[in-house]
mmCIF file of C-alpha atoms in Angstrom:
data_model
loop_
_atom_site.group_PDB
_atom_site.id
_atom_site.type_symbol
_atom_site.label_atom_id
_atom_site.label_comp_id
_atom_site.label_asym_id
_atom_site.label_seq_id
_atom_site.Cartn_x
_atom_site.Cartn_y
_atom_site.Cartn_z
ATOM 1 C CA UNK T 45 -13.343 4.559 -16.118
ATOM 2 C CA UNK T 46 -15.016 1.184 -15.720
ATOM 3 C CA UNK T 47 -13.002 -1.949 -14.979
ATOM 4 C CA UNK T 48 -14.062 -5.399 -16.132
ATOM 5 C CA UNK T 49 -11.719 -7.331 -13.873
ATOM 6 C CA UNK T 50 -8.684 -7.513 -11.637
ATOM 7 C CA UNK T 51 -6.017 -10.201 -12.049
ATOM 8 C CA UNK T 52 -8.582 -12.654 -13.397
ATOM 9 C CA UNK T 53 -7.520 -16.082 -14.655
ATOM 10 C CA UNK T 54 -9.061 -15.512 -18.102
ATOM 11 C CA UNK T 55 -6.077 -13.332 -19.054
ATOM 12 C CA UNK T 56 -4.496 -16.451 -20.525
ATOM 13 C CA UNK T 57 -7.597 -18.490 -21.295
ATOM 14 C CA UNK T 58 -9.228 -18.958 -24.704
ATOM 15 C CA UNK T 59 -12.411 -17.691 -23.047
ATOM 16 C CA UNK T 60 -10.763 -14.428 -22.015
ATOM 17 C CA UNK T 61 -11.254 -12.527 -25.267
ATOM 18 C CA UNK T 62 -14.929 -13.418 -25.887
ATOM 19 C CA UNK T 63 -15.789 -12.818 -22.222
ATOM 20 C CA UNK T 64 -14.074 -9.410 -22.256
ATOM 21 C CA UNK T 65 -15.970 -8.391 -25.392
ATOM 22 C CA UNK T 66 -19.270 -9.492 -23.858
ATOM 23 C CA UNK T 67 -18.603 -7.536 -20.658
ATOM 24 C CA UNK T 68 -17.566 -4.487 -22.667
ATOM 25 C CA UNK T 69 -20.808 -4.635 -24.663
ATOM 26 C CA UNK T 70 -22.883 -4.776 -21.466
ATOM 27 C CA UNK T 71 -21.101 -1.735 -20.034
ATOM 28 C CA UNK T 72 -21.304 0.253 -23.284
ATOM 29 C CA UNK T 73 -25.030 -0.428 -23.389
ATOM 30 C CA UNK T 74 -25.304 1.262 -19.972
ATOM 31 C CA UNK T 75 -22.699 4.021 -20.238
ATOM 32 C CA UNK T 76 -20.747 5.240 -23.267
ATOM 33 C CA UNK T 77 -19.113 8.164 -21.478
ATOM 34 C CA UNK T 78 -16.338 6.311 -19.676
ATOM 35 C CA UNK T 79 -13.431 4.246 -21.047
ATOM 36 C CA UNK T 80 -12.917 0.616 -20.090
ATOM 37 C CA UNK T 81 -9.914 -0.965 -18.458
ATOM 38 C CA UNK T 82 -8.895 -4.227 -16.860
ATOM 39 C CA UNK T 83 -6.118 -4.762 -14.336
ATOM 40 C CA UNK T 84 -3.552 -7.274 -15.567
ATOM 41 C CA UNK T 85 -0.960 -8.973 -13.406
ATOM 42 C CA UNK T 86 0.322 -10.682 -16.579
ATOM 43 C CA UNK T 87 0.282 -7.856 -19.153
ATOM 44 C CA UNK T 88 2.378 -9.542 -21.822
ATOM 45 C CA UNK T 89 1.309 -10.025 -25.442
ATOM 46 C CA UNK T 90 -0.211 -13.444 -24.708
ATOM 47 C CA UNK T 91 -2.920 -11.751 -22.622
ATOM 48 C CA UNK T 92 -6.222 -12.633 -24.286
ATOM 49 C CA UNK T 93 -8.200 -9.755 -22.774
ATOM 50 C CA UNK T 94 -5.786 -7.122 -24.069
ATOM 51 C CA UNK T 95 -5.514 -8.916 -27.416
ATOM 52 C CA UNK T 96 -9.302 -8.830 -27.866
ATOM 53 C CA UNK T 97 -9.341 -5.020 -28.034
ATOM 54 C CA UNK T 98 -12.252 -4.900 -25.596
ATOM 55 C CA UNK T 99 -10.618 -2.348 -23.299
ATOM 56 C CA UNK T 100 -9.629 1.253 -23.995
ATOM 57 C CA UNK T 101 -6.699 1.326 -21.581
ATOM 58 C CA UNK T 102 -4.204 -1.435 -20.845
ATOM 59 C CA UNK T 103 -3.919 -1.796 -17.092
ATOM 60 C CA UNK T 104 -0.605 -2.931 -15.638
ATOM 61 C CA UNK T 105 -0.530 -4.328 -12.112
ATOM 62 C CA UNK T 106 3.107 -3.801 -11.048
ATOM 63 C CA UNK T 107 5.694 -4.830 -13.733
ATOM 64 C CA UNK T 108 7.145 -1.341 -13.315
ATOM 65 C CA UNK T 109 10.306 -2.256 -15.196
ATOM 66 C CA UNK T 110 8.187 -2.755 -18.323
ATOM 67 C CA UNK T 111 6.447 0.626 -18.183
ATOM 68 C CA UNK T 112 8.998 2.654 -20.196
ATOM 69 C CA UNK T 113 8.805 0.134 -23.080
ATOM 70 C CA UNK T 114 5.003 -0.028 -23.060
ATOM 71 C CA UNK T 115 4.654 1.219 -26.647
ATOM 72 C CA UNK T 116 7.196 -1.311 -27.882
ATOM 73 C CA UNK T 117 4.815 -3.990 -26.633
ATOM 74 C CA UNK T 118 1.522 -2.222 -27.416
ATOM 75 C CA UNK T 119 2.006 0.403 -30.135
ATOM 76 C CA UNK T 120 -0.712 3.052 -30.102
ATOM 77 C CA UNK T 121 -2.356 1.742 -26.937
ATOM 78 C CA UNK T 122 -3.042 3.701 -23.740
ATOM 79 C CA UNK T 123 -1.451 2.811 -20.411
ATOM 80 C CA UNK T 124 -2.729 3.031 -16.854
ATOM 81 C CA UNK T 125 -0.962 1.723 -13.748
ATOM 82 C CA UNK T 126 -4.006 -0.138 -12.458
ATOM 83 C CA UNK T 127 -2.230 -1.332 -9.298
ATOM 84 C CA UNK T 128 1.216 -0.141 -8.274
ATOM 85 C CA UNK T 129 3.716 0.202 -5.457
ATOM 86 C CA UNK T 130 2.873 -2.107 -2.493
ATOM 87 C CA UNK T 131 5.579 -0.456 -0.418
ATOM 88 C CA UNK T 132 5.578 -1.155 3.317
ATOM 89 C CA UNK T 133 5.921 1.177 6.309
ATOM 90 C CA UNK T 134 5.152 1.400 10.008
ATOM 91 C CA UNK T 135 4.440 4.994 10.972
ATOM 92 C CA UNK T 136 7.204 6.387 13.158
ATOM 93 C CA UNK T 137 9.703 3.500 12.911
ATOM 94 C CA UNK T 138 13.048 4.006 11.127
ATOM 95 C CA UNK T 139 15.777 1.551 10.164
ATOM 96 C CA UNK T 140 19.345 2.662 9.457
ATOM 97 C CA UNK T 141 20.874 3.096 6.954
ATOM 98 C CA UNK T 142 17.974 4.381 4.894
ATOM 99 C CA UNK T 143 19.493 3.723 1.467
ATOM 100 C CA UNK T 144 19.348 -0.078 1.825
ATOM 101 C CA UNK T 145 16.309 -1.611 0.101
ATOM 102 C CA UNK T 146 14.550 -4.643 1.556
ATOM 103 C CA UNK T 147 12.221 -7.104 -0.185
ATOM 104 C CA UNK T 148 9.931 -8.673 2.395
ATOM 105 C CA UNK T 149 8.717 -11.332 3.194
ATOM 106 C CA UNK T 150 11.071 -12.956 0.668
ATOM 107 C CA UNK T 151 13.535 -12.075 -2.045
ATOM 108 C CA UNK T 152 13.902 -13.678 -5.452
ATOM 109 C CA UNK T 153 17.413 -15.057 -5.814
ATOM 110 C CA UNK T 154 18.342 -17.073 -8.878
ATOM 111 C CA UNK T 155 14.681 -17.660 -9.587
ATOM 112 C CA UNK T 156 13.972 -18.987 -6.096
ATOM 113 C CA UNK T 157 12.060 -17.492 -3.186
ATOM 114 C CA UNK T 158 14.426 -16.927 -0.279
ATOM 115 C CA UNK T 159 12.870 -15.965 3.091
ATOM 116 C CA UNK T 160 13.946 -12.505 4.215
ATOM 117 C CA UNK T 161 15.217 -11.692 7.692
ATOM 118 C CA UNK T 162 12.565 -9.386 9.147
ATOM 119 C CA UNK T 163 12.109 -7.556 12.442
ATOM 120 C CA UNK T 164 10.987 -9.646 15.393
ATOM 121 C CA UNK T 165 8.671 -6.881 16.635
ATOM 122 C CA UNK T 166 6.850 -6.769 13.259
ATOM 123 C CA UNK T 167 7.970 -3.245 12.420
ATOM 124 C CA UNK T 168 8.778 -1.930 8.941
ATOM 125 C CA UNK T 169 10.922 1.117 8.279
ATOM 126 C CA UNK T 170 9.099 4.307 7.254
ATOM 127 C CA UNK T 171 11.976 5.480 5.027
ATOM 128 C CA UNK T 172 10.361 4.039 1.847
ATOM 129 C CA UNK T 173 12.995 1.332 1.815
ATOM 130 C CA UNK T 174 10.861 -1.811 2.148
ATOM 131 C CA UNK T 175 8.598 -3.269 -0.515
ATOM 132 C CA UNK T 176 6.856 -6.485 -1.378
ATOM 133 C CA UNK T 177 8.969 -8.662 -3.715
ATOM 134 C CA UNK T 178 6.576 -8.247 -6.658
ATOM 135 C CA UNK T 179 6.282 -4.515 -6.130
ATOM 136 C CA UNK T 180 8.207 -1.232 -5.930
ATOM 137 C CA UNK T 181 8.876 1.552 -3.487
ATOM 138 C CA UNK T 182 6.861 4.752 -3.722
ATOM 139 C CA UNK T 183 9.738 6.528 -5.417
ATOM 140 C CA UNK T 184 10.393 3.646 -7.827
ATOM 141 C CA UNK T 185 6.742 3.799 -8.883
ATOM 142 C CA UNK T 186 6.368 7.556 -9.249
ATOM 143 C CA UNK T 187 9.619 8.311 -11.104
ATOM 144 C CA UNK T 188 8.704 6.606 -14.420
ATOM 145 C CA UNK T 189 5.108 7.883 -14.304
ATOM 146 C CA UNK T 190 6.478 11.399 -13.846
ATOM 147 C CA UNK T 191 9.099 10.979 -16.563
ATOM 148 C CA UNK T 192 7.097 9.464 -19.439
ATOM 149 C CA UNK T 193 4.089 11.415 -20.693
ATOM 150 C CA UNK T 194 2.517 8.330 -22.287
ATOM 151 C CA UNK T 195 2.148 6.713 -18.851
ATOM 152 C CA UNK T 196 -1.186 8.254 -17.946
ATOM 153 C CA UNK T 197 -1.050 7.689 -14.185
ATOM 154 C CA UNK T 198 -1.290 5.096 -11.445
ATOM 155 C CA UNK T 199 -3.466 3.693 -8.703
ATOM 156 C CA UNK T 200 -1.406 3.113 -5.548
ATOM 157 C CA UNK T 201 -1.811 0.044 -3.389
ATOM 158 C CA UNK T 202 -2.763 1.569 -1.030
ATOM 159 C CA UNK T 203 -3.916 4.983 0.173
ATOM 160 C CA UNK T 204 -4.817 3.699 3.651
ATOM 161 C CA UNK T 205 -3.780 0.694 5.684
ATOM 162 C CA UNK T 206 -6.639 -1.789 6.014
ATOM 163 C CA UNK T 207 -7.586 -4.847 8.043
ATOM 164 C CA UNK T 208 -6.243 -8.088 6.604
ATOM 165 C CA UNK T 209 -3.285 -8.915 4.331
ATOM 166 C CA UNK T 210 -0.617 -8.005 6.911
ATOM 167 C CA UNK T 211 2.256 -8.413 4.441
ATOM 168 C CA UNK T 212 5.087 -9.019 5.218
ATOM 169 C CA UNK T 213 4.165 -10.576 8.568
ATOM 170 C CA UNK T 214 1.668 -13.035 9.961
ATOM 171 C CA UNK T 215 -0.191 -13.074 13.261
ATOM 172 C CA UNK T 216 -0.282 -11.042 15.501
ATOM 173 C CA UNK T 217 -0.009 -8.488 12.693
ATOM 174 C CA UNK T 218 -3.601 -8.093 11.543
ATOM 175 C CA UNK T 219 -3.648 -5.088 9.222
ATOM 176 C CA UNK T 220 -1.684 -4.070 6.171
ATOM 177 C CA UNK T 221 1.478 -1.979 6.024
ATOM 178 C CA UNK T 222 0.833 -0.732 2.469
ATOM 179 C CA UNK T 223 -0.880 2.567 3.254
ATOM 180 C CA UNK T 224 0.349 6.106 2.688
ATOM 181 C CA UNK T 225 -1.862 6.778 5.730
ATOM 182 C CA UNK T 226 -2.129 4.375 8.655
ATOM 183 C CA UNK T 227 -5.254 2.639 9.921
ATOM 184 C CA UNK T 228 -6.084 5.506 12.293
ATOM 185 C CA UNK T 229 -5.766 8.110 9.536
ATOM 186 C CA UNK T 230 -2.344 9.427 10.576
ATOM 187 C CA UNK T 231 0.016 10.224 7.669
ATOM 188 C CA UNK T 232 3.184 8.226 7.281
ATOM 189 C CA UNK T 233 6.210 10.218 6.112
ATOM 190 C CA UNK T 234 5.740 9.231 2.474
ATOM 191 C CA UNK T 235 2.436 11.158 2.518
ATOM 192 C CA UNK T 236 4.565 14.284 2.224
ATOM 193 C CA UNK T 237 6.366 12.946 -0.842
ATOM 194 C CA UNK T 238 3.039 12.944 -2.656
ATOM 195 C CA UNK T 239 2.062 16.292 -1.172
ATOM 196 C CA UNK T 240 5.298 17.798 -2.496
ATOM 197 C CA UNK T 241 4.770 16.273 -5.949
ATOM 198 C CA UNK T 242 1.006 16.459 -6.458
ATOM 199 C CA UNK T 243 -0.119 19.683 -4.776
ATOM 200 C CA UNK T 244 0.570 23.404 -5.004
ATOM 201 C CA UNK T 245 1.056 23.634 -1.255
ATOM 202 C CA UNK T 246 4.502 24.684 -0.021
ATOM 203 C CA UNK T 247 6.030 21.537 1.494
ATOM 204 C CA UNK T 248 9.046 20.913 3.696
ATOM 205 C CA UNK T 249 8.909 17.709 5.696
ATOM 206 C CA UNK T 250 11.917 16.352 7.592
ATOM 207 C CA UNK T 251 12.234 13.075 9.437
ATOM 208 C CA UNK T 252 12.870 10.940 11.482
ATOM 209 C CA UNK T 253 12.216 11.965 15.104
ATOM 210 C CA UNK T 254 15.194 13.181 17.107
ATOM 211 C CA UNK T 255 15.405 10.731 20.023
ATOM 212 C CA UNK T 256 18.360 8.397 19.491
ATOM 213 C CA UNK T 257 21.489 7.200 21.268
ATOM 214 C CA UNK T 258 24.554 9.482 21.372
ATOM 215 C CA UNK T 259 26.838 8.764 18.420
ATOM 216 C CA UNK T 260 24.205 6.954 16.351
ATOM 217 C CA UNK T 261 24.433 7.576 12.611
ATOM 218 C CA UNK T 262 20.989 8.828 11.594
ATOM 219 C CA UNK T 263 19.764 9.538 8.080
ATOM 220 C CA UNK T 264 17.715 12.728 7.902
ATOM 221 C CA UNK T 265 15.415 12.962 4.863
ATOM 222 C CA UNK T 266 13.597 15.966 3.495
ATOM 223 C CA UNK T 267 10.684 16.078 1.070
ATOM 224 C CA UNK T 268 10.256 19.590 -0.317
ATOM 225 C CA UNK T 269 8.992 21.656 -3.234
ATOM 226 C CA UNK T 270 8.865 25.294 -4.429
ATOM 227 C CA UNK T 271 12.495 25.722 -3.333
ATOM 228 C CA UNK T 272 15.987 25.484 -4.839
ATOM 229 C CA UNK T 273 17.704 24.083 -1.789
ATOM 230 C CA UNK T 274 17.394 22.992 1.820
ATOM 231 C CA UNK T 275 19.928 23.662 4.580
ATOM 232 C CA UNK T 276 20.023 21.441 7.665
ATOM 233 C CA UNK T 277 21.129 22.565 11.116
ATOM 234 C CA UNK T 278 21.885 20.568 14.255
ATOM 235 C CA UNK T 279 21.790 22.755 17.355
ATOM 236 C CA UNK T 280 22.266 25.810 15.105
ATOM 237 C CA UNK T 281 25.349 24.368 13.381
ATOM 238 C CA UNK T 282 24.939 24.002 9.616
ATOM 239 C CA UNK T 283 25.226 20.462 8.252
ATOM 240 C CA UNK T 284 25.249 21.737 4.692
ATOM 241 C CA UNK T 285 22.953 22.633 1.835
ATOM 242 C CA UNK T 286 21.383 19.899 -0.304
ATOM 243 C CA UNK T 287 19.568 20.113 -3.638
ATOM 244 C CA UNK T 288 17.601 17.505 -5.553
ATOM 245 C CA UNK T 289 19.557 16.289 -8.566
ATOM 246 C CA UNK T 290 18.177 14.612 -11.680
ATOM 247 C CA UNK T 291 15.026 12.701 -10.782
ATOM 248 C CA UNK T 292 15.598 12.860 -7.006
ATOM 249 C CA UNK T 293 12.436 13.001 -4.919
ATOM 250 C CA UNK T 294 14.135 13.542 -1.571
ATOM 251 C CA UNK T 295 17.436 14.676 -0.129
ATOM 252 C CA UNK T 296 19.441 13.062 2.674
ATOM 253 C CA UNK T 297 21.998 13.991 5.300
ATOM 254 C CA UNK T 298 23.854 11.313 7.308
ATOM 255 C CA UNK T 299 24.124 12.842 10.777
ATOM 256 C CA UNK T 300 25.932 11.779 13.941
ATOM 257 C CA UNK T 301 23.239 12.107 16.575
ATOM 258 C CA UNK T 302 23.414 14.475 19.473
ATOM 259 C CA UNK T 303 20.345 15.586 21.420
ATOM 260 C CA UNK T 304 18.819 18.972 20.785
ATOM 261 C CA UNK T 305 17.154 20.458 17.710
ATOM 262 C CA UNK T 306 17.328 19.475 14.080
ATOM 263 C CA UNK T 307 16.178 22.303 11.797
ATOM 264 C CA UNK T 308 15.662 22.510 8.041
ATOM 265 C CA UNK T 309 15.306 25.730 6.018
ATOM 266 C CA UNK T 310 14.143 25.685 2.386
ATOM 267 C CA UNK T 311 14.977 28.626 0.125
ATOM 268 C CA UNK T 312 13.955 29.899 -3.303
ATOM 269 C CA UNK T 313 16.274 32.426 -4.960
ATOM 270 C CA UNK T 314 17.853 32.981 -1.560
ATOM 271 C CA UNK T 315 14.564 33.745 0.215
ATOM 272 C CA UNK T 316 13.287 31.460 2.970
ATOM 273 C CA UNK T 317 10.224 29.422 1.941
ATOM 274 C CA UNK T 318 9.711 27.237 5.027
ATOM 275 C CA UNK T 319 11.445 26.292 8.254
ATOM 276 C CA UNK T 320 10.800 23.051 10.140
ATOM 277 C CA UNK T 321 12.224 21.882 13.461
ATOM 278 C CA UNK T 322 12.248 18.619 15.397
ATOM 279 C CA UNK T 323 13.296 18.653 19.065
ATOM 280 C CA UNK T 324 14.592 15.841 21.212
ATOM 281 C CA UNK T 325 11.658 14.930 23.430
ATOM 282 C CA UNK T 326 11.944 14.368 27.155
ATOM 283 C CA UNK T 327 9.952 12.013 29.340
ATOM 284 C CA UNK T 328 6.228 11.676 28.608
ATOM 285 C CA UNK T 329 4.465 14.235 30.802
ATOM 286 C CA UNK T 330 1.070 15.167 29.390
ATOM 287 C CA UNK T 331 -1.638 14.576 26.821
ATOM 288 C CA UNK T 332 -2.648 16.971 24.049
ATOM 289 C CA UNK T 333 -5.961 16.721 22.184
ATOM 290 C CA UNK T 334 -6.504 18.157 18.691
ATOM 291 C CA UNK T 335 -9.876 17.889 16.925
ATOM 292 C CA UNK T 336 -10.190 18.006 13.152
ATOM 293 C CA UNK T 337 -13.519 19.844 13.679
ATOM 294 C CA UNK T 338 -14.741 21.496 16.864
ATOM 295 C CA UNK T 339 -18.249 22.124 15.516
ATOM 296 C CA UNK T 340 -20.279 19.179 14.164
ATOM 297 C CA UNK T 341 -23.889 18.576 13.216
ATOM 298 C CA UNK T 342 -26.330 17.223 15.806
ATOM 299 C CA UNK T 343 -27.782 14.624 13.431
ATOM 300 C CA UNK T 344 -26.703 11.426 15.178
ATOM 301 C CA UNK T 345 -24.141 10.744 12.444
ATOM 302 C CA UNK T 346 -21.552 13.518 12.266
ATOM 303 C CA UNK T 347 -18.038 12.853 13.554
ATOM 304 C CA UNK T 348 -15.119 14.693 15.075
ATOM 305 C CA UNK T 349 -11.739 12.954 14.839
ATOM 306 C CA UNK T 350 -9.633 13.826 17.890
ATOM 307 C CA UNK T 351 -5.894 13.203 17.690
ATOM 308 C CA UNK T 352 -4.335 12.209 20.996
ATOM 309 C CA UNK T 353 -0.686 13.193 21.418
ATOM 310 C CA UNK T 354 1.643 12.064 24.192
ATOM 311 C CA UNK T 355 4.083 14.919 24.793
ATOM 312 C CA UNK T 356 6.863 15.953 27.124
ATOM 313 C CA UNK T 357 6.529 18.940 29.450
ATOM 314 C CA UNK T 358 7.494 21.316 26.607
ATOM 315 C CA UNK T 359 4.855 19.933 24.232
ATOM 316 C CA UNK T 360 7.160 17.819 22.040
ATOM 317 C CA UNK T 361 5.698 14.551 20.776
ATOM 318 C CA UNK T 362 7.329 11.599 22.522
ATOM 319 C CA UNK T 363 8.137 9.361 19.536
ATOM 320 C CA UNK T 364 8.137 6.006 21.325
ATOM 321 C CA UNK T 365 5.263 6.631 23.778
ATOM 322 C CA UNK T 366 2.748 3.792 24.136
ATOM 323 C CA UNK T 367 0.786 4.978 27.193
ATOM 324 C CA UNK T 368 -2.691 3.586 27.787
ATOM 325 C CA UNK T 369 -5.157 6.486 27.484
ATOM 326 C CA UNK T 370 -8.635 6.460 29.074
ATOM 327 C CA UNK T 371 -11.474 8.561 27.655
ATOM 328 C CA UNK T 372 -14.636 9.982 29.212
ATOM 329 C CA UNK T 373 -17.331 11.964 27.403
ATOM 330 C CA UNK T 374 -19.879 14.383 28.840
ATOM 331 C CA UNK T 375 -22.595 15.871 26.651
ATOM 332 C CA UNK T 376 -24.405 15.052 23.449
ATOM 333 C CA UNK T 377 -21.905 12.682 21.807
ATOM 334 C CA UNK T 378 -20.331 9.294 22.334
ATOM 335 C CA UNK T 379 -17.110 7.540 21.395
ATOM 336 C CA UNK T 380 -17.649 5.855 18.027
ATOM 337 C CA UNK T 381 -14.165 4.367 17.810
ATOM 338 C CA UNK T 382 -10.589 4.393 19.089
ATOM 339 C CA UNK T 383 -7.342 3.411 17.370
ATOM 340 C CA UNK T 384 -3.628 4.144 17.145
ATOM 341 C CA UNK T 385 -2.687 2.957 13.640
ATOM 342 C CA UNK T 386 -0.630 -0.016 14.816
ATOM 343 C CA UNK T 387 -0.727 -3.048 12.498
ATOM 344 C CA UNK T 388 -0.137 -5.325 15.494
ATOM 345 C CA UNK T 389 -2.539 -3.918 18.073
ATOM 346 C CA UNK T 390 -5.205 -6.405 19.167
ATOM 347 C CA UNK T 391 -7.147 -3.808 21.159
ATOM 348 C CA UNK T 392 -10.775 -3.225 20.303
ATOM 349 C CA UNK T 393 -11.756 -0.323 18.063
ATOM 350 C CA UNK T 394 -14.732 0.105 20.392
ATOM 351 C CA UNK T 395 -14.424 1.161 24.001
ATOM 352 C CA UNK T 396 -13.205 3.962 26.209
ATOM 353 C CA UNK T 397 -9.459 3.357 26.216
ATOM 354 C CA UNK T 398 -6.588 2.670 23.840
ATOM 355 C CA UNK T 399 -2.794 2.650 23.918
ATOM 356 C CA UNK T 400 -0.786 5.178 21.922
ATOM 357 C CA UNK T 401 1.541 3.992 19.160
ATOM 358 C CA UNK T 402 4.696 6.039 18.641
ATOM 359 C CA UNK T 403 3.123 8.924 20.494
ATOM 360 C CA UNK T 404 -0.295 9.012 18.842
ATOM 361 C CA UNK T 405 -3.797 7.643 19.355
ATOM 362 C CA UNK T 406 -7.249 8.542 18.051
ATOM 363 C CA UNK T 407 -10.702 9.008 19.541
ATOM 364 C CA UNK T 408 -13.710 9.492 17.246
ATOM 365 C CA UNK T 409 -16.687 11.364 18.678
ATOM 366 C CA UNK T 410 -20.142 10.866 17.136
ATOM 367 C CA UNK T 411 -22.983 13.327 17.741
ATOM 368 C CA UNK T 412 -26.412 12.511 19.076
ATOM 369 C CA UNK T 413 -29.501 14.217 17.668
ATOM 370 C CA UNK T 414 -29.451 16.867 20.401
ATOM 371 C CA UNK T 415 -27.457 20.082 20.133
ATOM 372 C CA UNK T 416 -25.094 21.022 22.924
ATOM 373 C CA UNK T 417 -21.572 21.060 24.276
ATOM 374 C CA UNK T 418 -19.457 17.905 24.407
ATOM 375 C CA UNK T 419 -16.416 17.505 26.621
ATOM 376 C CA UNK T 420 -13.831 14.793 25.949
ATOM 377 C CA UNK T 421 -11.323 14.121 28.716
ATOM 378 C CA UNK T 422 -8.227 11.962 28.248
ATOM 379 C CA UNK T 423 -6.242 10.583 31.188
ATOM 380 C CA UNK T 424 -3.286 8.263 31.623
ATOM 381 C CA UNK T 425 -1.331 7.153 34.674
ATOM 382 C CA UNK T 426 1.504 9.581 35.364
ATOM 383 C CA UNK T 427 0.449 12.105 32.710
ATOM 384 C CA UNK T 428 -1.270 15.467 32.939
ATOM 385 C CA UNK T 429 -4.812 15.020 31.627
ATOM 386 C CA UNK T 430 -6.298 16.886 28.670
ATOM 387 C CA UNK T 431 -9.795 18.130 27.868
ATOM 388 C CA UNK T 432 -11.343 19.389 24.653
ATOM 389 C CA UNK T 433 -14.803 20.794 23.955
ATOM 390 C CA UNK T 434 -16.826 20.070 20.812
ATOM 391 C CA UNK T 435 -20.038 21.884 19.888
ATOM 392 C CA UNK T 436 -22.906 20.018 18.239
ATOM 393 C CA UNK T 437 -25.639 22.040 16.534
#
């Protein structure tokens, strides 16, 4: 579809209707195959653009509480969630308890903006429990879209984190927290909510990590599909079977932490579908490198994205590791960029080193125009180094 505007002031101007009709005529003169929409942050019946009839779909930016009654307001019209959600997460950080919802950077109390108490280290919980005050969590957005057939779908703000708009914080935060995927391309946990709802892939994703203090009360979530139930185990002792009820999108166990292994088993008609485990990680001991592609084109443009993992001696990701990693390249490629997904990192995206964030960093290799073998080596003080080979041809 084509959009003629996003949150523009003419929504409530006498010029809004004529301008919308003029823009619609220009677009229809160029392309009659796609419907028109505009994105309205004030989608009430005083909206002059909607009233003009210029658009084929009525776009709602947020206002999720009004979605179920859309046809009461606009009988016979077609709905699209033109901007939704604006939930906030830092990959790999978790705040207990997980069933408390936070509205940051302020809450609306009695019609007034009241500053919210936020984390001094500029972190945001990855449990889908923090959202902008005008917005909704991922689950709050998806549930009504899933429930009501006349709600045609939604655009999520946002798929990826991006530079700028570091809501809910200010400097030194310098990138957004809105993404389903962080700035380095690493999935946040809520990625697996959408994977379980929107794909045919078998999904069982449990979180958080399993490095806490003895006796801590930790909420363990599971996103899953293609199963009737999930059973959770702590060090091989069952913590019970959970099933989604009603419109649930996840299940939760409140667990008293002890080190070891947390394991989830999903079943369908009694048969195991998937099993996932998370182990308590020991001290950071080595680096692991994983390339998304080990063969790339020698055209001077192709890329291989290499995930850098800080692990213990047994290969478990160390969930709080922030080691500085140095990179060297030999062969027909160079480092196009480095990152770790942190919204607060002020390190350069260019260079030959970068710190990890919650155990992960990224190095992007770019080919030259010569075919050959490329070796990437990653080192860090006190850690066993890692090497990976990429072929360009």
